Tab-separated table of C-alpha atoms and ligand atoms in Angstrom:
chain	number	residue	atom	x	y	z
A	111	MET	CA	15.772	41.350	66.731
A	112	THR	CA	18.202	38.836	65.280
A	113	GLN	CA	20.003	36.703	67.780
A	114	GLN	CA	23.751	37.256	67.903
A	115	ARG	CA	25.883	34.764	65.973
A	116	ILE	CA	27.276	31.953	68.068
A	117	TYR	CA	30.605	30.145	67.953
A	118	ASN	CA	29.478	27.258	65.807
A	119	PHE	CA	31.147	23.887	66.401
A	120	ASN	CA	28.664	21.827	64.386
A	121	ALA	CA	30.060	18.929	62.359
A	122	GLY	CA	28.113	19.694	59.195
A	123	PRO	CA	26.493	21.764	57.942
A	124	ALA	CA	29.172	23.749	59.667
A	125	ALA	CA	30.443	27.282	60.171
A	126	LEU	CA	31.427	29.229	57.075
A	127	PRO	CA	33.809	32.203	57.070
A	128	LEU	CA	31.916	35.325	58.150
A	129	LYS	CA	33.427	37.237	55.266
A	130	VAL	CA	31.910	34.785	52.802
A	131	LEU	CA	28.471	35.039	54.401
A	132	GLN	CA	28.680	38.822	54.311
A	133	GLU	CA	29.665	38.808	50.671
A	134	ILE	CA	26.693	36.570	49.867
A	135	GLN	CA	24.440	38.932	51.803
A	136	THR	CA	25.721	42.012	50.038
A	137	SER	CA	25.359	40.613	46.551
A	138	PHE	CA	22.329	38.434	47.124
A	139	LEU	CA	19.734	40.639	45.437
A	140	ASN	CA	21.845	41.823	42.553
A	141	PHE	CA	24.662	39.491	41.614
A	142	ASP	CA	27.474	41.043	39.582
A	143	ASN	CA	25.167	43.813	38.337
A	144	SER	CA	22.905	41.276	36.676
A	145	GLY	CA	19.793	42.672	38.351
A	146	MET	CA	19.140	39.134	39.676
A	147	SER	CA	20.076	37.010	42.620
A	148	ILE	CA	22.577	34.199	42.037
A	149	THR	CA	19.639	31.880	42.808
A	150	GLU	CA	17.677	33.367	39.872
A	151	ILE	CA	20.333	33.397	37.176
A	152	SER	CA	20.420	30.858	34.341
A	153	HIS	CA	23.194	28.326	34.725
A	154	ARG	CA	23.792	28.790	30.980
A	155	SER	CA	24.500	32.513	31.420
A	156	SER	CA	27.973	34.013	31.368
A	157	PHE	CA	27.351	35.158	34.976
A	158	PHE	CA	27.168	31.584	36.224
A	159	GLU	CA	29.760	30.274	33.805
A	160	ASN	CA	32.232	32.732	35.339
A	161	VAL	CA	31.367	31.418	38.811
A	162	ILE	CA	31.846	27.735	38.026
A	163	ASN	CA	34.994	28.351	35.997
A	164	ASP	CA	36.433	30.472	38.785
A	165	SER	CA	35.773	27.836	41.424
A	166	VAL	CA	37.364	25.126	39.269
A	167	ALA	CA	40.403	27.347	38.618
A	168	ARG	CA	40.759	28.191	42.314
A	169	ALA	CA	40.516	24.526	43.370
A	170	LYS	CA	43.193	23.626	40.825
A	171	ARG	CA	45.486	26.456	41.902
A	172	LEU	CA	45.136	25.634	45.597
A	173	LEU	CA	46.007	21.979	45.042
A	174	ASN	CA	48.564	22.609	42.262
A	175	LEU	CA	46.610	20.446	39.851
A	176	ASP	CA	47.674	20.056	36.241
A	177	ASP	CA	45.395	19.443	33.269
A	178	ARG	CA	45.032	15.742	34.028
A	179	PHE	CA	42.686	16.642	36.865
A	180	HIS	CA	39.027	17.562	36.473
A	181	VAL	CA	37.041	19.360	39.156
A	182	LEU	CA	33.381	18.309	39.133
A	183	PHE	CA	30.279	19.184	41.124
A	184	ILE	CA	27.859	16.324	41.630
A	185	GLN	CA	24.642	16.282	43.633
A	186	GLY	CA	23.699	13.561	46.103
A	187	GLY	CA	26.372	14.381	48.656
A	188	ALA	CA	29.356	12.225	49.531
A	189	SER	CA	26.947	9.334	50.073
A	190	MET	CA	26.146	9.237	46.358
A	191	GLN	CA	29.865	8.857	45.683
A	192	PHE	CA	29.955	5.736	47.851
A	193	ALA	CA	27.684	4.147	45.212
A	194	MET	CA	29.088	5.820	42.077
A	195	ILE	CA	32.701	4.789	42.726
A	196	PRO	CA	32.269	0.991	42.515
A	197	MET	CA	29.686	1.453	39.758
A	198	ASN	CA	32.139	3.407	37.609
A	199	PHE	CA	35.407	1.644	38.349
A	200	LEU	CA	34.700	-2.015	39.085
A	201	SER	CA	33.558	-4.320	36.344
A	202	GLU	CA	32.980	-8.027	36.856
A	203	ASP	CA	36.552	-9.216	37.373
A	204	ASP	CA	37.865	-6.101	39.098
A	205	SER	CA	38.410	-5.571	42.772
A	206	ALA	CA	39.161	-2.707	45.180
A	207	ASP	CA	40.807	-2.396	48.600
A	208	PHE	CA	39.040	-0.538	51.395
A	209	VAL	CA	40.391	0.684	54.723
A	210	ASN	CA	37.654	0.803	57.315
A	211	THR	CA	38.135	3.653	59.779
A	212	GLY	CA	34.550	4.267	60.870
A	213	SER	CA	30.947	4.567	59.845
A	214	TRP	CA	31.563	6.586	56.678
A	215	SER	CA	34.081	4.019	55.417
A	216	THR	CA	31.637	1.270	56.362
A	217	LYS	CA	28.935	2.954	54.321
A	218	ALA	CA	31.290	3.195	51.347
A	219	ILE	CA	32.084	-0.526	51.670
A	220	ASN	CA	28.389	-1.401	51.890
A	221	GLU	CA	27.679	0.266	48.577
A	222	ALA	CA	30.246	-1.982	46.855
A	223	LYS	CA	28.660	-4.959	48.587
A	224	ILE	CA	25.127	-4.030	47.489
A	225	GLN	CA	26.373	-3.991	43.887
A	226	ASN	CA	27.991	-7.438	44.291
A	227	LYS	CA	31.428	-6.043	43.505
A	228	ASN	CA	34.660	-7.744	44.549
A	229	TYR	CA	36.457	-5.957	47.335
A	230	ASN	CA	38.840	-6.502	50.249
A	231	VAL	CA	38.811	-4.745	53.593
A	232	VAL	CA	42.597	-4.707	54.011
A	233	ALA	CA	42.665	-2.871	57.346
A	234	SER	CA	40.201	-1.782	59.982
A	235	SER	CA	40.309	-0.051	63.342
A	236	GLU	CA	36.999	-1.553	64.436
A	237	ASP	CA	38.809	-3.684	67.043
A	238	LYS	CA	39.370	-0.528	69.104
A	239	ASN	CA	36.112	1.209	68.344
A	240	PHE	CA	37.635	3.119	65.403
A	241	SER	CA	39.802	5.166	67.747
A	242	TYR	CA	42.930	5.054	65.573
A	243	ILE	CA	44.228	5.026	62.002
A	244	PRO	CA	45.777	1.695	60.987
A	245	ASN	CA	49.344	1.731	59.687
A	246	ASP	CA	51.578	-0.807	57.924
A	247	ILE	CA	48.675	-1.759	55.703
A	248	GLN	CA	49.274	-4.604	53.251
A	249	PHE	CA	47.423	-3.767	50.064
A	250	SER	CA	46.335	-6.394	47.543
A	251	ASN	CA	47.884	-6.866	44.123
A	252	ASN	CA	45.960	-5.930	41.033
A	253	VAL	CA	43.209	-3.830	42.546
A	254	LYS	CA	41.705	-0.927	40.619
A	255	TYR	CA	41.844	1.473	43.548
A	256	VAL	CA	42.248	1.825	47.301
A	257	HIS	CA	39.448	3.608	49.147
A	258	LEU	CA	40.222	5.674	52.247
A	259	THR	CA	38.387	8.174	54.438
A	260	SER	CA	40.962	10.853	55.237
A	261	ASN	CA	39.153	12.290	58.250
A	262	ASN	CA	36.623	10.445	60.352
A	263	THR	CA	34.143	13.102	61.348
A	264	ILE	CA	32.391	10.972	63.964
A	265	LYS	CA	35.351	9.330	65.691
A	266	GLY	CA	37.750	12.266	65.433
A	267	THR	CA	40.600	10.457	63.692
A	268	GLN	CA	42.573	11.540	60.623
A	269	PHE	CA	45.265	10.187	58.306
A	270	HIS	CA	48.237	12.465	58.929
A	271	GLU	CA	50.124	10.674	56.174
A	272	PHE	CA	48.692	8.658	53.342
A	273	PRO	CA	49.906	5.087	52.864
A	274	ASP	CA	52.140	3.971	50.031
A	275	THR	CA	49.841	1.989	47.747
A	276	LYS	CA	52.630	1.181	45.249
A	277	GLY	CA	51.099	3.189	42.462
A	278	VAL	CA	47.504	2.007	42.921
A	279	PRO	CA	45.337	5.144	42.826
A	280	ILE	CA	43.783	6.184	46.096
A	281	ILE	CA	40.166	7.285	46.020
A	282	CYS	CA	39.607	9.315	49.127
A	283	ASP	CA	36.549	10.634	50.932
A	284	MET	CA	37.803	14.028	52.128
A	285	SER	CA	34.404	15.358	53.154
A	286	SER	CA	35.621	16.675	56.465
A	287	ASP	CA	39.162	17.817	55.698
A	288	ILE	CA	39.365	18.898	52.059
A	289	PHE	CA	41.385	22.104	51.596
A	290	SER	CA	42.522	21.960	55.226
A	291	ARG	CA	46.136	21.146	54.238
A	292	PRO	CA	48.307	20.721	51.136
A	293	LEU	CA	48.104	17.346	49.377
A	294	ASP	CA	50.446	15.360	47.182
A	295	MET	CA	47.846	14.685	44.515
A	296	GLU	CA	50.067	12.190	42.678
A	297	LYS	CA	48.793	9.522	45.057
A	298	PHE	CA	45.147	10.162	44.324
A	299	GLY	CA	43.082	9.043	41.373
A	300	MET	CA	40.091	10.801	42.833
A	301	ILE	CA	39.120	12.752	45.920
A	302	TYR	CA	35.641	13.844	46.871
A	303	ALA	CA	33.930	15.878	49.560
A	304	GLY	CA	30.367	16.722	50.511
A	305	ALA	CA	30.480	20.512	50.652
A	306	GLN	CA	28.846	21.136	54.008
A	307	LYS	CA	31.961	21.131	56.221
A	308	ASN	CA	34.930	22.856	54.637
A	309	LEU	CA	33.447	24.115	51.383
A	310	GLY	CA	29.956	25.565	51.482
A	311	PRO	CA	26.308	24.611	51.885
A	312	SER	CA	25.101	21.021	51.591
A	313	GLY	CA	23.685	19.889	48.277
A	314	THR	CA	26.808	19.452	46.225
A	315	CYS	CA	29.836	17.238	46.342
A	316	MET	CA	33.162	18.299	44.903
A	317	VAL	CA	34.886	15.515	42.980
A	318	ILE	CA	38.444	15.869	41.719
A	319	ILE	CA	39.259	13.090	39.295
A	320	ARG	CA	42.313	12.253	37.195
A	321	GLN	CA	41.980	11.634	33.466
A	322	ASP	CA	43.205	8.019	33.648
A	323	MET	CA	40.399	7.241	36.100
A	324	LEU	CA	37.884	8.759	33.701
A	325	ASP	CA	39.380	6.677	30.912
A	326	MET	CA	38.699	3.447	32.767
A	327	ALA	CA	35.214	4.386	34.023
A	328	ASN	CA	32.152	2.397	32.967
A	329	GLU	CA	30.188	4.116	30.206
A	330	THR	CA	27.216	1.731	30.260
A	331	ILE	CA	25.634	2.938	33.498
A	332	PRO	CA	22.856	5.573	33.697
A	333	THR	CA	23.879	9.003	32.429
A	334	MET	CA	23.682	10.898	35.720
A	335	LEU	CA	25.860	8.296	37.461
A	336	ARG	CA	28.761	8.495	34.997
A	337	TYR	CA	31.725	10.708	35.843
A	338	SER	CA	32.199	11.426	32.148
A	339	THR	CA	28.774	13.113	32.030
A	340	TYR	CA	30.071	15.741	34.449
A	341	SER	CA	33.594	16.054	33.042
A	342	SER	CA	32.415	16.484	29.455
A	343	LYS	CA	29.822	19.147	30.337
A	344	ASN	CA	31.692	21.201	32.966
A	345	SER	CA	29.253	19.772	35.588
A	346	MET	CA	26.311	21.246	33.669
A	347	TYR	CA	24.718	18.305	31.888
A	348	ASN	CA	21.657	19.231	33.919
A	349	THR	CA	20.986	22.180	36.217
A	350	PRO	CA	23.802	22.231	38.773
A	351	PRO	CA	23.494	23.345	42.416
A	352	CYS	CA	24.254	26.962	41.486
A	353	PHE	CA	24.079	28.519	44.930
A	354	GLY	CA	26.332	25.836	46.387
A	355	ILE	CA	28.936	26.259	43.672
A	356	TYR	CA	28.829	30.042	44.090
A	357	THR	CA	29.452	29.714	47.829
A	358	ILE	CA	32.280	27.248	47.250
A	359	ASP	CA	33.863	29.760	44.893
A	360	LEU	CA	33.761	32.402	47.630
A	361	VAL	CA	35.171	29.978	50.221
A	362	LEU	CA	38.043	29.051	47.901
A	363	LYS	CA	38.685	32.745	47.261
A	364	TRP	CA	38.788	33.267	51.031
A	365	ILE	CA	41.323	30.435	51.425
A	366	GLU	CA	43.483	31.825	48.629
A	367	GLU	CA	43.249	35.533	49.277
A	368	GLU	CA	42.527	35.909	52.988
A	369	MET	CA	44.150	32.854	54.512
A	370	GLY	CA	47.143	32.629	52.175
A	371	GLY	CA	46.623	29.136	50.737
A	372	LEU	CA	46.811	25.597	52.042
A	373	GLU	CA	50.201	25.719	53.813
A	374	LYS	CA	49.010	28.667	55.844
A	375	ILE	CA	45.623	27.184	56.566
A	376	GLU	CA	47.275	23.970	57.731
A	377	GLU	CA	49.440	25.961	60.154
A	378	PHE	CA	46.329	27.705	61.428
A	379	ASN	CA	44.445	24.411	61.800
A	380	LYS	CA	47.375	22.830	63.672
A	381	GLU	CA	47.528	25.779	66.009
A	382	LYS	CA	43.795	25.682	66.791
A	383	ALA	CA	43.594	21.915	67.317
A	384	GLY	CA	46.881	21.949	69.252
A	385	LEU	CA	45.462	24.423	71.750
A	386	LEU	CA	42.418	22.244	72.366
A	387	TYR	CA	44.292	18.938	72.671
A	388	ASP	CA	46.965	20.532	74.882
A	389	PHE	CA	44.298	21.918	77.143
A	390	MET	CA	42.607	18.513	77.399
A	391	ASN	CA	45.941	16.849	78.155
A	392	SER	CA	46.386	19.278	81.032
A	393	THR	CA	43.249	18.082	82.835
A	394	SER	CA	41.833	14.661	83.691
A	395	PHE	CA	38.280	16.008	83.338
A	396	TYR	CA	38.248	15.859	79.523
A	397	ASN	CA	39.496	12.785	77.705
A	398	ALA	CA	40.132	12.772	73.968
A	399	THR	CA	38.632	9.610	72.450
A	400	ALA	CA	41.089	9.229	69.570
A	401	ARG	CA	44.575	7.789	70.011
A	402	GLU	CA	47.121	10.579	70.133
A	403	ASP	CA	48.875	9.769	66.844
A	404	SER	CA	45.538	9.662	65.013
A	405	GLN	CA	43.799	12.727	66.420
A	406	SER	CA	41.944	14.854	63.906
A	407	LEU	CA	42.687	18.523	63.393
A	408	MET	CA	39.079	18.997	62.271
A	409	ASN	CA	36.867	17.079	64.730
A	410	VAL	CA	38.025	16.990	68.334
A	411	THR	CA	36.067	14.233	70.115
A	412	PHE	CA	36.135	13.874	73.876
A	413	ARG	CA	34.359	12.485	76.918
A	414	LEU	CA	33.624	13.936	80.332
A	415	PRO	CA	33.472	11.868	83.537
A	416	SER	CA	29.749	11.032	83.081
A	417	GLU	CA	26.953	11.285	80.529
A	418	ASP	CA	25.050	13.624	82.851
A	419	LEU	CA	28.013	15.975	82.899
A	420	GLU	CA	28.238	15.762	79.100
A	421	LYS	CA	24.592	16.775	78.794
A	422	SER	CA	25.065	19.653	81.151
A	423	PHE	CA	28.303	20.680	79.354
A	424	VAL	CA	26.555	20.877	75.987
A	425	ALA	CA	23.586	22.824	77.408
A	426	LYS	CA	25.687	25.282	79.448
A	427	ALA	CA	28.025	25.855	76.503
A	428	MET	CA	25.040	26.783	74.349
A	429	GLU	CA	23.959	29.318	76.976
A	430	LYS	CA	27.379	30.906	76.545
A	431	GLY	CA	27.053	31.021	72.758
A	432	LEU	CA	29.131	27.907	72.044
A	433	GLY	CA	26.975	25.643	69.879
A	434	GLY	CA	27.121	22.199	68.293
A	435	LEU	CA	29.299	20.462	70.895
A	436	LYS	CA	27.238	17.290	71.198
A	437	GLY	CA	28.938	14.171	69.848
A	438	HIS	CA	27.405	12.273	66.919
A	439	ARG	CA	24.207	10.501	67.932
A	440	SER	CA	25.776	7.088	67.189
A	441	VAL	CA	28.642	7.496	69.676
A	442	GLY	CA	27.618	10.086	72.281
A	443	GLY	CA	30.192	12.184	74.108
A	444	CYS	CA	31.223	15.610	72.915
A	445	ARG	CA	32.775	16.912	69.725
A	446	ALA	CA	34.133	20.276	68.680
A	447	SER	CA	34.279	20.522	64.908
A	448	ILE	CA	36.906	23.111	64.093
A	449	TYR	CA	37.106	23.269	60.327
A	450	ASN	CA	38.950	25.961	58.363
A	451	ALA	CA	36.371	28.605	59.258
A	452	ALA	CA	36.613	28.083	63.042
A	453	THR	CA	38.186	31.218	64.485
A	454	MET	CA	40.927	31.479	67.101
A	455	GLU	CA	38.551	33.626	69.102
A	456	GLY	CA	36.070	30.730	69.137
A	457	ILE	CA	38.736	28.229	70.194
A	458	ASN	CA	39.852	30.498	73.037
A	459	ALA	CA	36.257	31.007	74.152
A	460	LEU	CA	35.714	27.241	74.130
A	461	ILE	CA	38.841	26.522	76.164
A	462	GLU	CA	37.912	29.191	78.675
A	463	PHE	CA	34.462	27.706	79.041
A	464	MET	CA	35.844	24.149	79.351
A	465	ASP	CA	38.234	25.277	82.058
A	466	THR	CA	35.495	26.982	84.077
A	467	PHE	CA	33.092	24.056	83.625
A	468	ALA	CA	35.722	21.563	84.816
A	469	LYS	CA	36.501	23.626	87.912
A	470	GLU	CA	32.816	23.983	88.775
A	471	ASN	CA	32.078	20.279	88.344
A	472	LYS	CA	35.131	18.551	89.796
B	22	PLP	C1	33.654	11.725	56.121
B	22	PLP	C2	32.235	11.820	55.645
B	22	PLP	N1	31.862	11.151	54.545
B	22	PLP	C3	30.605	11.219	54.071
B	22	PLP	C4	29.642	11.960	54.692
B	22	PLP	C5	28.263	11.996	54.133
B	22	PLP	O1	28.098	13.135	53.406
B	22	PLP	P1	26.713	13.528	52.715
B	22	PLP	O2	25.767	13.836	53.821
B	22	PLP	O3	27.093	14.712	51.887
B	22	PLP	O4	26.261	12.378	51.910
B	22	PLP	C6	29.989	12.683	55.860
B	22	PLP	C7	29.051	13.527	56.605
B	22	PLP	O5	28.220	14.221	56.301
B	22	PLP	C8	31.300	12.602	56.338
B	22	PLP	O6	31.664	13.275	57.435
């Protein structure tokens, strides 16, 4: 017998909307009357072409993107982007600004360093263990781009507003909060996100890039590492991650048609996270690790009075069907990842459990 589905608070791969999973299940053996599964269909067929074109169109509609923007699917996860960005945009005399808000930003910076590129870390929250988002950042003159991580999955912090970079394009790692809220895309030259949190299964990274960024990208690097390879071939220079793109298409359809778009999903995300933070503020047993003005709506990180209690909390929660509450292995503590697909029912069940656990262990 299959085990019942749990409330899944994993950070990534993470919960997907049930409706999407059911749709995949229903059409898995015979996609769109093709007589084949989506995993068996040629990426050159009209069946798959419809899927990729639909997901690009949905992404553009959701973010109100005009024709300057290209939506690409690139393998290698968000981590590959850390390397591709400096490789494509920084030639010998160029430089970029980075804001360091945690281990993912640090990894992005390291990839520029490995390639001997010029860069400046113009702000960092390392002094306080990455528990906040820096503000009043002084950016450099004449840099090609500013790199930010919009949501710090491990430390539970998030940019609630993006800084004014005086026209310098922002390149932003949005792996853990893409499509969780509306965006003013005029600020961004490129955004990217590993799919496995808010978009679909791991194995593909969505990249949204503006034409002027493509125009200045390096064309002398290996083919598979050039953005133009993907933009000129509709992400199908080679065999793309078809199943991932198909799932992303269904998730974007769910956001558009079931959830009512990004304004609505932002309201929903604020409501869910608000309930959890408010509950934690009402008790001294749970302490949020991120500074209040920087708290993430996607990853709620918190500590209990002792590590033993944290261990017991995670184990007892699992017994109650609440999974994935252990903090990232590099920082410990607890974390509830509540991406777009997290349900209100799940949030209420978590708060109820937290309340009972606190009372029993005071
Ligand atoms: C903000 C952020 N950036 C980058 C990554 C790395 O993504 P990937 O595993 O797709 O390389 C993650 C986590 O998976 C993340 O949370």
